Tab-separated table of C-alpha atoms in Angstrom:
chain	number	residue	atom	x	y	z
A	26	UNK	CA	2.985	12.080	-22.037
A	27	UNK	CA	5.354	9.784	-20.966
A	28	UNK	CA	5.259	7.896	-17.474
A	29	UNK	CA	7.995	5.938	-16.002
A	30	UNK	CA	7.006	3.737	-13.335
A	31	UNK	CA	8.982	2.596	-10.458
A	32	UNK	CA	8.794	-0.926	-9.312
A	33	UNK	CA	6.315	-1.439	-12.470
A	34	UNK	CA	6.035	-5.267	-11.745
A	35	UNK	CA	4.906	-5.342	-8.647
A	36	UNK	CA	0.853	-5.822	-7.399
A	37	UNK	CA	0.223	-2.119	-7.016
A	38	UNK	CA	2.357	-1.467	-9.645
A	39	UNK	CA	1.645	-3.085	-12.866
A	40	UNK	CA	-2.153	-2.024	-11.428
A	41	UNK	CA	-1.457	1.571	-12.136
A	42	UNK	CA	0.150	1.247	-15.282
A	43	UNK	CA	-2.925	-0.400	-16.673
A	44	UNK	CA	-4.890	2.516	-15.367
A	45	UNK	CA	-2.566	4.913	-16.575
A	46	UNK	CA	-2.174	3.590	-20.145
A	47	UNK	CA	-6.444	3.788	-20.052
A	48	UNK	CA	-5.827	7.591	-19.385
A	49	UNK	CA	-3.444	8.105	-22.450
A	50	UNK	CA	-0.669	7.987	-20.736
A	51	UNK	CA	3.052	6.320	-22.190
A	52	UNK	CA	4.063	4.107	-19.527
A	53	UNK	CA	7.596	2.576	-19.238
A	54	UNK	CA	7.959	1.036	-16.523
A	55	UNK	CA	11.218	-0.199	-14.467
A	56	UNK	CA	12.061	-3.089	-11.937
A	57	UNK	CA	14.976	-5.384	-11.524
A	58	UNK	CA	13.833	-8.246	-13.004
A	59	UNK	CA	14.912	-8.990	-16.662
A	60	UNK	CA	11.467	-9.480	-17.916
A	61	UNK	CA	8.181	-7.503	-16.979
A	62	UNK	CA	5.367	-9.218	-15.574
A	63	UNK	CA	2.856	-10.883	-18.230
A	64	UNK	CA	0.515	-7.982	-16.960
A	65	UNK	CA	2.487	-5.284	-17.048
A	66	UNK	CA	1.231	-2.689	-19.537
A	67	UNK	CA	3.856	-0.754	-20.829
A	68	UNK	CA	7.438	-0.329	-22.108
A	69	UNK	CA	9.853	-1.887	-19.732
A	70	UNK	CA	12.951	-1.172	-18.970
A	71	UNK	CA	15.346	-3.538	-16.170
A	72	UNK	CA	17.137	-0.968	-14.003
A	73	UNK	CA	17.644	-1.186	-10.085
A	74	UNK	CA	15.713	1.907	-8.286
A	75	UNK	CA	19.134	2.339	-6.080
A	76	UNK	CA	21.091	3.319	-9.309
A	77	UNK	CA	19.603	6.631	-9.788
A	78	UNK	CA	22.057	7.871	-12.500
A	79	UNK	CA	20.172	4.991	-14.011
A	80	UNK	CA	16.823	6.321	-13.636
A	81	UNK	CA	18.053	9.567	-14.673
A	82	UNK	CA	19.486	8.504	-18.218
A	83	UNK	CA	16.208	6.568	-18.856
A	84	UNK	CA	14.476	10.142	-17.926
A	85	UNK	CA	16.141	11.803	-20.148
A	86	UNK	CA	16.885	9.364	-23.338
A	87	UNK	CA	12.389	8.374	-23.351
A	88	UNK	CA	11.751	12.709	-22.772
A	89	UNK	CA	9.827	11.295	-19.306
A	90	UNK	CA	7.817	13.915	-17.400
A	91	UNK	CA	5.966	11.981	-14.983
A	92	UNK	CA	8.009	9.691	-12.238
A	93	UNK	CA	5.787	7.299	-10.046
A	94	UNK	CA	7.660	5.360	-7.066
A	95	UNK	CA	5.843	2.690	-5.911
A	96	UNK	CA	9.076	1.785	-3.833
A	97	UNK	CA	10.326	4.717	-1.658
A	98	UNK	CA	11.394	2.622	1.666
A	99	UNK	CA	14.826	4.299	3.213
A	100	UNK	CA	16.084	8.202	2.996
A	101	UNK	CA	19.600	7.179	1.616
A	102	UNK	CA	18.098	5.945	-2.126
A	103	UNK	CA	15.339	8.189	-2.103
A	104	UNK	CA	17.445	11.514	-1.395
A	105	UNK	CA	19.829	10.292	-4.162
A	106	UNK	CA	16.991	9.667	-6.629
A	107	UNK	CA	15.017	12.714	-5.873
A	108	UNK	CA	18.540	14.949	-6.382
A	109	UNK	CA	19.151	13.188	-9.961
A	110	UNK	CA	15.506	13.639	-11.013
A	111	UNK	CA	14.565	17.371	-8.950
A	112	UNK	CA	14.245	19.747	-12.372
A	113	UNK	CA	14.699	17.142	-14.650
A	114	UNK	CA	11.009	16.015	-14.581
A	115	UNK	CA	7.428	18.000	-14.655
A	116	UNK	CA	5.772	15.911	-11.230
A	117	UNK	CA	7.565	13.153	-8.807
A	118	UNK	CA	4.629	10.751	-7.503
A	119	UNK	CA	5.495	9.325	-4.327
A	120	UNK	CA	3.444	6.134	-2.836
A	121	UNK	CA	3.206	6.642	1.032
A	122	UNK	CA	1.434	4.661	3.530
A	123	UNK	CA	-1.400	5.262	6.213
A	124	UNK	CA	1.574	4.012	8.685
A	125	UNK	CA	2.568	7.500	8.702
A	126	UNK	CA	-0.207	8.501	11.343
A	127	UNK	CA	0.435	8.592	15.041
A	128	UNK	CA	-1.937	5.550	15.491
A	129	UNK	CA	0.362	3.632	14.512
A	130	UNK	CA	2.600	3.492	16.683
A	131	UNK	CA	0.539	2.675	19.646
A	132	UNK	CA	-0.926	-0.475	17.556
A	133	UNK	CA	2.908	-1.379	17.793
A	134	UNK	CA	3.402	-0.458	21.147
A	135	UNK	CA	6.403	1.605	20.781
A	136	UNK	CA	5.310	4.158	22.658
A	137	UNK	CA	2.284	5.476	24.851
A	138	UNK	CA	-0.645	8.423	23.921
A	139	UNK	CA	-3.915	9.630	23.207
A	140	UNK	CA	-5.945	7.154	20.393
A	141	UNK	CA	-7.115	9.309	17.789
A	142	UNK	CA	-10.891	7.576	17.215
A	143	UNK	CA	-11.875	9.095	13.943
A	144	UNK	CA	-10.471	8.660	10.670
A	145	UNK	CA	-7.394	10.640	10.117
A	146	UNK	CA	-7.152	12.816	7.367
A	147	UNK	CA	-3.939	14.540	5.687
A	148	UNK	CA	-3.315	17.239	8.178
A	149	UNK	CA	-3.694	14.696	11.446
A	150	UNK	CA	-0.641	14.235	13.608
A	151	UNK	CA	1.956	11.848	12.150
A	152	UNK	CA	3.580	9.704	13.920
A	153	UNK	CA	6.425	11.603	16.332
A	154	UNK	CA	8.659	7.898	16.985
A	155	UNK	CA	10.198	7.125	13.552
A	156	UNK	CA	11.455	3.869	12.010
A	157	UNK	CA	8.892	1.928	13.468
A	158	UNK	CA	10.419	-1.723	13.025
A	159	UNK	CA	13.530	-0.971	13.819
A	160	UNK	CA	14.643	-4.183	16.955
A	161	UNK	CA	16.867	-3.645	19.876
A	162	UNK	CA	19.523	-4.659	17.498
A	163	UNK	CA	19.878	-4.033	14.124
A	164	UNK	CA	19.270	-6.852	11.491
A	165	UNK	CA	22.220	-9.135	10.215
A	166	UNK	CA	23.436	-7.387	6.953
A	167	UNK	CA	22.300	-10.392	4.629
A	168	UNK	CA	19.187	-10.774	6.627
A	169	UNK	CA	16.456	-9.600	4.137
A	170	UNK	CA	14.340	-7.719	6.039
A	171	UNK	CA	17.388	-5.468	6.699
A	172	UNK	CA	15.666	-2.578	5.348
A	173	UNK	CA	13.272	-2.746	7.600
A	174	UNK	CA	15.796	-0.601	10.296
A	175	UNK	CA	15.693	2.264	8.008
A	176	UNK	CA	12.349	2.347	6.520
A	177	UNK	CA	9.749	5.208	7.332
A	178	UNK	CA	7.820	7.287	5.344
A	179	UNK	CA	7.800	10.295	7.266
A	180	UNK	CA	11.247	11.135	6.846
A	181	UNK	CA	10.957	10.755	2.829
A	182	UNK	CA	7.779	12.631	2.735
A	183	UNK	CA	10.008	15.472	4.058
A	184	UNK	CA	12.484	14.946	1.427
A	185	UNK	CA	9.691	14.983	-1.507
A	186	UNK	CA	8.326	18.457	0.012
A	187	UNK	CA	11.495	20.217	-0.717
A	188	UNK	CA	12.110	19.430	-4.240
A	189	UNK	CA	11.269	22.009	-6.940
A	190	UNK	CA	9.844	19.528	-9.492
A	191	UNK	CA	5.793	19.535	-8.813
A	192	UNK	CA	5.212	16.462	-6.710
A	193	UNK	CA	2.028	14.648	-4.888
A	194	UNK	CA	2.614	12.105	-1.943
A	195	UNK	CA	-0.464	9.624	-1.713
A	196	UNK	CA	-0.704	7.595	1.162
A	197	UNK	CA	-2.340	4.117	0.753
A	198	UNK	CA	-4.479	2.096	2.782
A	199	UNK	CA	-4.290	-1.610	3.269
A	200	UNK	CA	-4.581	-2.770	-0.477
A	201	UNK	CA	-6.268	-5.897	-1.832
A	202	UNK	CA	-7.283	-8.090	-4.599
A	203	UNK	CA	-6.638	-10.490	-7.165
A	204	UNK	CA	-2.379	-10.983	-7.039
A	205	UNK	CA	-2.446	-9.074	-3.237
A	206	UNK	CA	1.073	-10.776	-2.244
A	207	UNK	CA	0.179	-10.998	1.291
A	208	UNK	CA	-3.842	-12.650	1.052
A	209	UNK	CA	-4.949	-10.200	3.478
A	210	UNK	CA	-7.953	-12.145	3.832
A	211	UNK	CA	-6.752	-15.297	3.505
A	212	UNK	CA	-7.870	-15.785	7.003
A	213	UNK	CA	-11.196	-15.420	6.261
A	214	UNK	CA	-11.911	-16.582	2.801
A	215	UNK	CA	-9.311	-19.955	3.137
A	216	UNK	CA	-11.553	-21.489	5.717
A	217	UNK	CA	-14.596	-20.918	3.954
A	218	UNK	CA	-13.103	-21.997	0.705
A	219	UNK	CA	-12.603	-25.330	2.725
A	220	UNK	CA	-16.002	-25.745	3.822
A	221	UNK	CA	-15.534	-25.214	7.203
A	222	UNK	CA	-18.072	-25.312	9.454
A	223	UNK	CA	-16.515	-23.130	11.645
A	224	UNK	CA	-14.329	-19.947	11.791
A	225	UNK	CA	-12.359	-19.210	14.779
A	226	UNK	CA	-11.002	-15.276	15.018
A	227	UNK	CA	-8.803	-13.683	18.458
A	228	UNK	CA	-11.395	-10.987	19.848
A	229	UNK	CA	-9.109	-8.486	19.522
A	230	UNK	CA	-8.419	-9.032	15.712
A	231	UNK	CA	-12.155	-9.188	14.587
A	232	UNK	CA	-12.909	-5.984	16.509
A	233	UNK	CA	-10.570	-4.084	14.802
A	234	UNK	CA	-10.905	-1.432	12.523
A	235	UNK	CA	-8.587	-0.309	9.722
A	236	UNK	CA	-8.741	1.044	6.226
A	237	UNK	CA	-8.222	-0.700	3.445
A	238	UNK	CA	-8.971	-0.313	-0.720
A	239	UNK	CA	-9.363	-2.130	-3.715
A	240	UNK	CA	-6.765	-2.514	-6.019
A	241	UNK	CA	-8.368	-1.199	-9.012
A	242	UNK	CA	-10.168	1.756	-6.738
A	243	UNK	CA	-6.468	2.037	-6.027
A	244	UNK	CA	-4.756	2.585	-9.092
A	245	UNK	CA	-7.563	4.266	-10.362
A	246	UNK	CA	-6.903	7.282	-7.792
A	247	UNK	CA	-3.239	7.064	-7.917
A	248	UNK	CA	-3.531	7.181	-11.707
A	249	UNK	CA	-6.052	10.119	-11.470
A	250	UNK	CA	-3.148	12.255	-10.401
A	251	UNK	CA	-0.475	11.566	-13.103
A	252	UNK	CA	0.256	14.893	-15.057
A	253	UNK	CA	-2.345	16.385	-12.907
A	254	UNK	CA	-1.897	20.040	-11.685
A	255	UNK	CA	-4.748	19.578	-9.013
A	256	UNK	CA	-2.051	17.077	-7.444
A	257	UNK	CA	0.802	19.129	-7.296
A	258	UNK	CA	1.901	19.879	-3.859
A	259	UNK	CA	-0.697	18.039	-2.699
A	260	UNK	CA	-0.859	14.975	-0.243
A	261	UNK	CA	-3.717	12.883	-0.240
A	262	UNK	CA	-5.170	9.784	1.165
A	263	UNK	CA	-6.117	6.783	-1.050
A	264	UNK	CA	-9.179	5.002	1.077
A	265	UNK	CA	-12.439	3.552	1.107
A	266	UNK	CA	-15.298	5.570	2.344
A	267	UNK	CA	-15.770	3.808	5.451
A	268	UNK	CA	-13.427	1.777	7.225
A	269	UNK	CA	-14.983	-1.400	9.408
A	270	UNK	CA	-13.886	-4.537	11.724
A	271	UNK	CA	-12.549	-7.140	10.405
A	272	UNK	CA	-15.556	-9.434	11.449
A	273	UNK	CA	-17.747	-7.254	9.284
A	274	UNK	CA	-15.012	-8.099	6.480
A	275	UNK	CA	-15.235	-11.522	7.754
A	276	UNK	CA	-19.159	-11.771	7.025
A	277	UNK	CA	-18.850	-10.056	3.960
A	278	UNK	CA	-16.737	-12.545	2.231
A	279	UNK	CA	-19.592	-15.093	3.855
A	280	UNK	CA	-22.278	-13.580	2.026
A	281	UNK	CA	-20.265	-13.660	-1.332
A	282	UNK	CA	-19.247	-17.329	-0.580
A	283	UNK	CA	-22.965	-18.883	0.357
A	284	UNK	CA	-20.773	-19.741	3.729
A	285	UNK	CA	-23.456	-20.480	6.345
A	286	UNK	CA	-20.764	-21.763	8.985
A	287	UNK	CA	-20.226	-20.069	12.439
A	288	UNK	CA	-17.644	-17.590	13.253
A	289	UNK	CA	-16.723	-17.429	16.411
A	290	UNK	CA	-14.412	-15.539	18.268
A	291	UNK	CA	-11.757	-16.772	20.854
A	292	UNK	CA	-9.365	-15.269	23.537
A	293	UNK	CA	-7.369	-18.447	23.732
A	294	UNK	CA	-3.431	-16.948	23.052
A	295	UNK	CA	-2.577	-20.383	21.732
A	296	UNK	CA	-4.550	-20.122	18.551
A	297	UNK	CA	-2.297	-19.291	15.408
A	298	UNK	CA	-3.635	-15.559	14.881
A	299	UNK	CA	-3.438	-14.678	18.592
A	300	UNK	CA	0.548	-15.608	18.492
A	301	UNK	CA	0.878	-13.186	15.340
A	302	UNK	CA	-1.340	-10.527	16.539
A	303	UNK	CA	0.342	-11.076	19.946
A	304	UNK	CA	2.744	-7.454	19.916
A	305	UNK	CA	-0.647	-5.442	18.566
A	306	UNK	CA	-2.771	-3.224	20.376
A	307	UNK	CA	-5.453	-3.604	18.488
A	308	UNK	CA	-7.954	-1.173	20.344
A	309	UNK	CA	-6.314	1.494	18.673
A	310	UNK	CA	-7.995	1.724	14.807
A	311	UNK	CA	-6.320	2.865	11.738
A	312	UNK	CA	-8.962	4.563	9.474
A	313	UNK	CA	-8.116	7.307	7.263
A	314	UNK	CA	-10.101	9.905	5.717
A	315	UNK	CA	-10.199	9.713	1.734
A	316	UNK	CA	-12.439	13.021	0.980
A	317	UNK	CA	-9.471	14.918	-0.305
A	318	UNK	CA	-8.707	13.144	-3.152
A	319	UNK	CA	-12.607	12.604	-4.567
A	320	UNK	CA	-13.356	15.828	-3.799
A	321	UNK	CA	-10.033	17.525	-5.345
A	322	UNK	CA	-9.555	15.384	-8.130
A	323	UNK	CA	-12.946	14.059	-8.668
A	324	UNK	CA	-12.060	10.511	-7.788
A	325	UNK	CA	-14.539	7.743	-7.484
A	326	UNK	CA	-14.358	3.876	-7.212
A	327	UNK	CA	-14.344	2.007	-10.561
A	328	UNK	CA	-15.194	-1.164	-8.882
A	329	UNK	CA	-17.902	-1.620	-6.684
A	330	UNK	CA	-17.744	-3.526	-3.695
A	331	UNK	CA	-19.856	-6.407	-4.354
A	332	UNK	CA	-17.775	-7.124	-7.265
A	333	UNK	CA	-14.475	-6.376	-5.354
A	334	UNK	CA	-15.002	-8.859	-2.849
A	335	UNK	CA	-16.180	-10.939	-5.919
A	336	UNK	CA	-13.182	-10.814	-7.744
A	337	UNK	CA	-11.162	-11.398	-4.438
A	338	UNK	CA	-12.897	-14.515	-4.206
A	339	UNK	CA	-12.323	-15.625	-7.627
A	340	UNK	CA	-8.682	-14.960	-7.465
A	341	UNK	CA	-8.040	-17.084	-4.188
A	342	UNK	CA	-10.052	-20.048	-5.874
A	343	UNK	CA	-8.307	-20.217	-8.992
A	344	UNK	CA	-4.604	-19.857	-6.650
A	345	UNK	CA	-5.437	-23.137	-5.108
A	346	UNK	CA	-7.044	-24.834	-8.174
A	347	UNK	CA	-3.565	-24.040	-9.656
A	348	UNK	CA	-1.509	-24.982	-6.417
A	349	UNK	CA	-0.230	-21.410	-6.119
């Protein structure tokens, strides 16, 4: 069966391509770059997701059965794409996010309300206030972040549910590992690699609990849903089994790196990290429950935690050596 991955050159997309290939699916991928990333596994087709007619031509020309949309961001372009693909493919897979859940608006101080203390499952309450990244004034038209004014996965999920073709919605956690463009754990790993005697982190950040997922485990879960009837018309969270605090993550990396410095918490508002998180309420957790996909599709981690941490550290070290 042939699978088209829209956004195949990104951090998660290329990993999904590798996992899909390992499941004997014939992988095609699209992106705006003239050439694919060196790690992409499959046949590459240069195109823009915002040209749905071109995507449809690829679907027809190459007899694509499954489309994995790694980069659905705004309602207008997604609605146009779905209109072209509906009834033309067997399954549309939308990559969504844990930011759909109600706690996310509380974290960003977009509204007041009751904090949900547990791990949200697929039936948990979603945000009532849409467009979490909108500002008081619209961003300028040429601002590269202009799309954030209209970004929201919730209305996109609603569009997907209207499809006549089978669909699957996958809500992802914070994904980390080799190639992570956000370097989610650089705040902990970098000082340890520099042999600093002390790692100072803001108290709210240290206490914050959110859900992460290692790149290969996340992409394996995504690939497990492709052309799988058990995943049709289903919404799944993809998540590690036990979310932990950022302080626990720091201690995990300290153990991997054999770092014996002191982790010190601070309430200093001038600390660089404090300034970056000042607009967030980190007393609110963002935990999601990934039990449904493990039970329904039989998904299990393919990389254990110890190896995930070691590989993440190794990739960070290699990047520093190369000056990346």
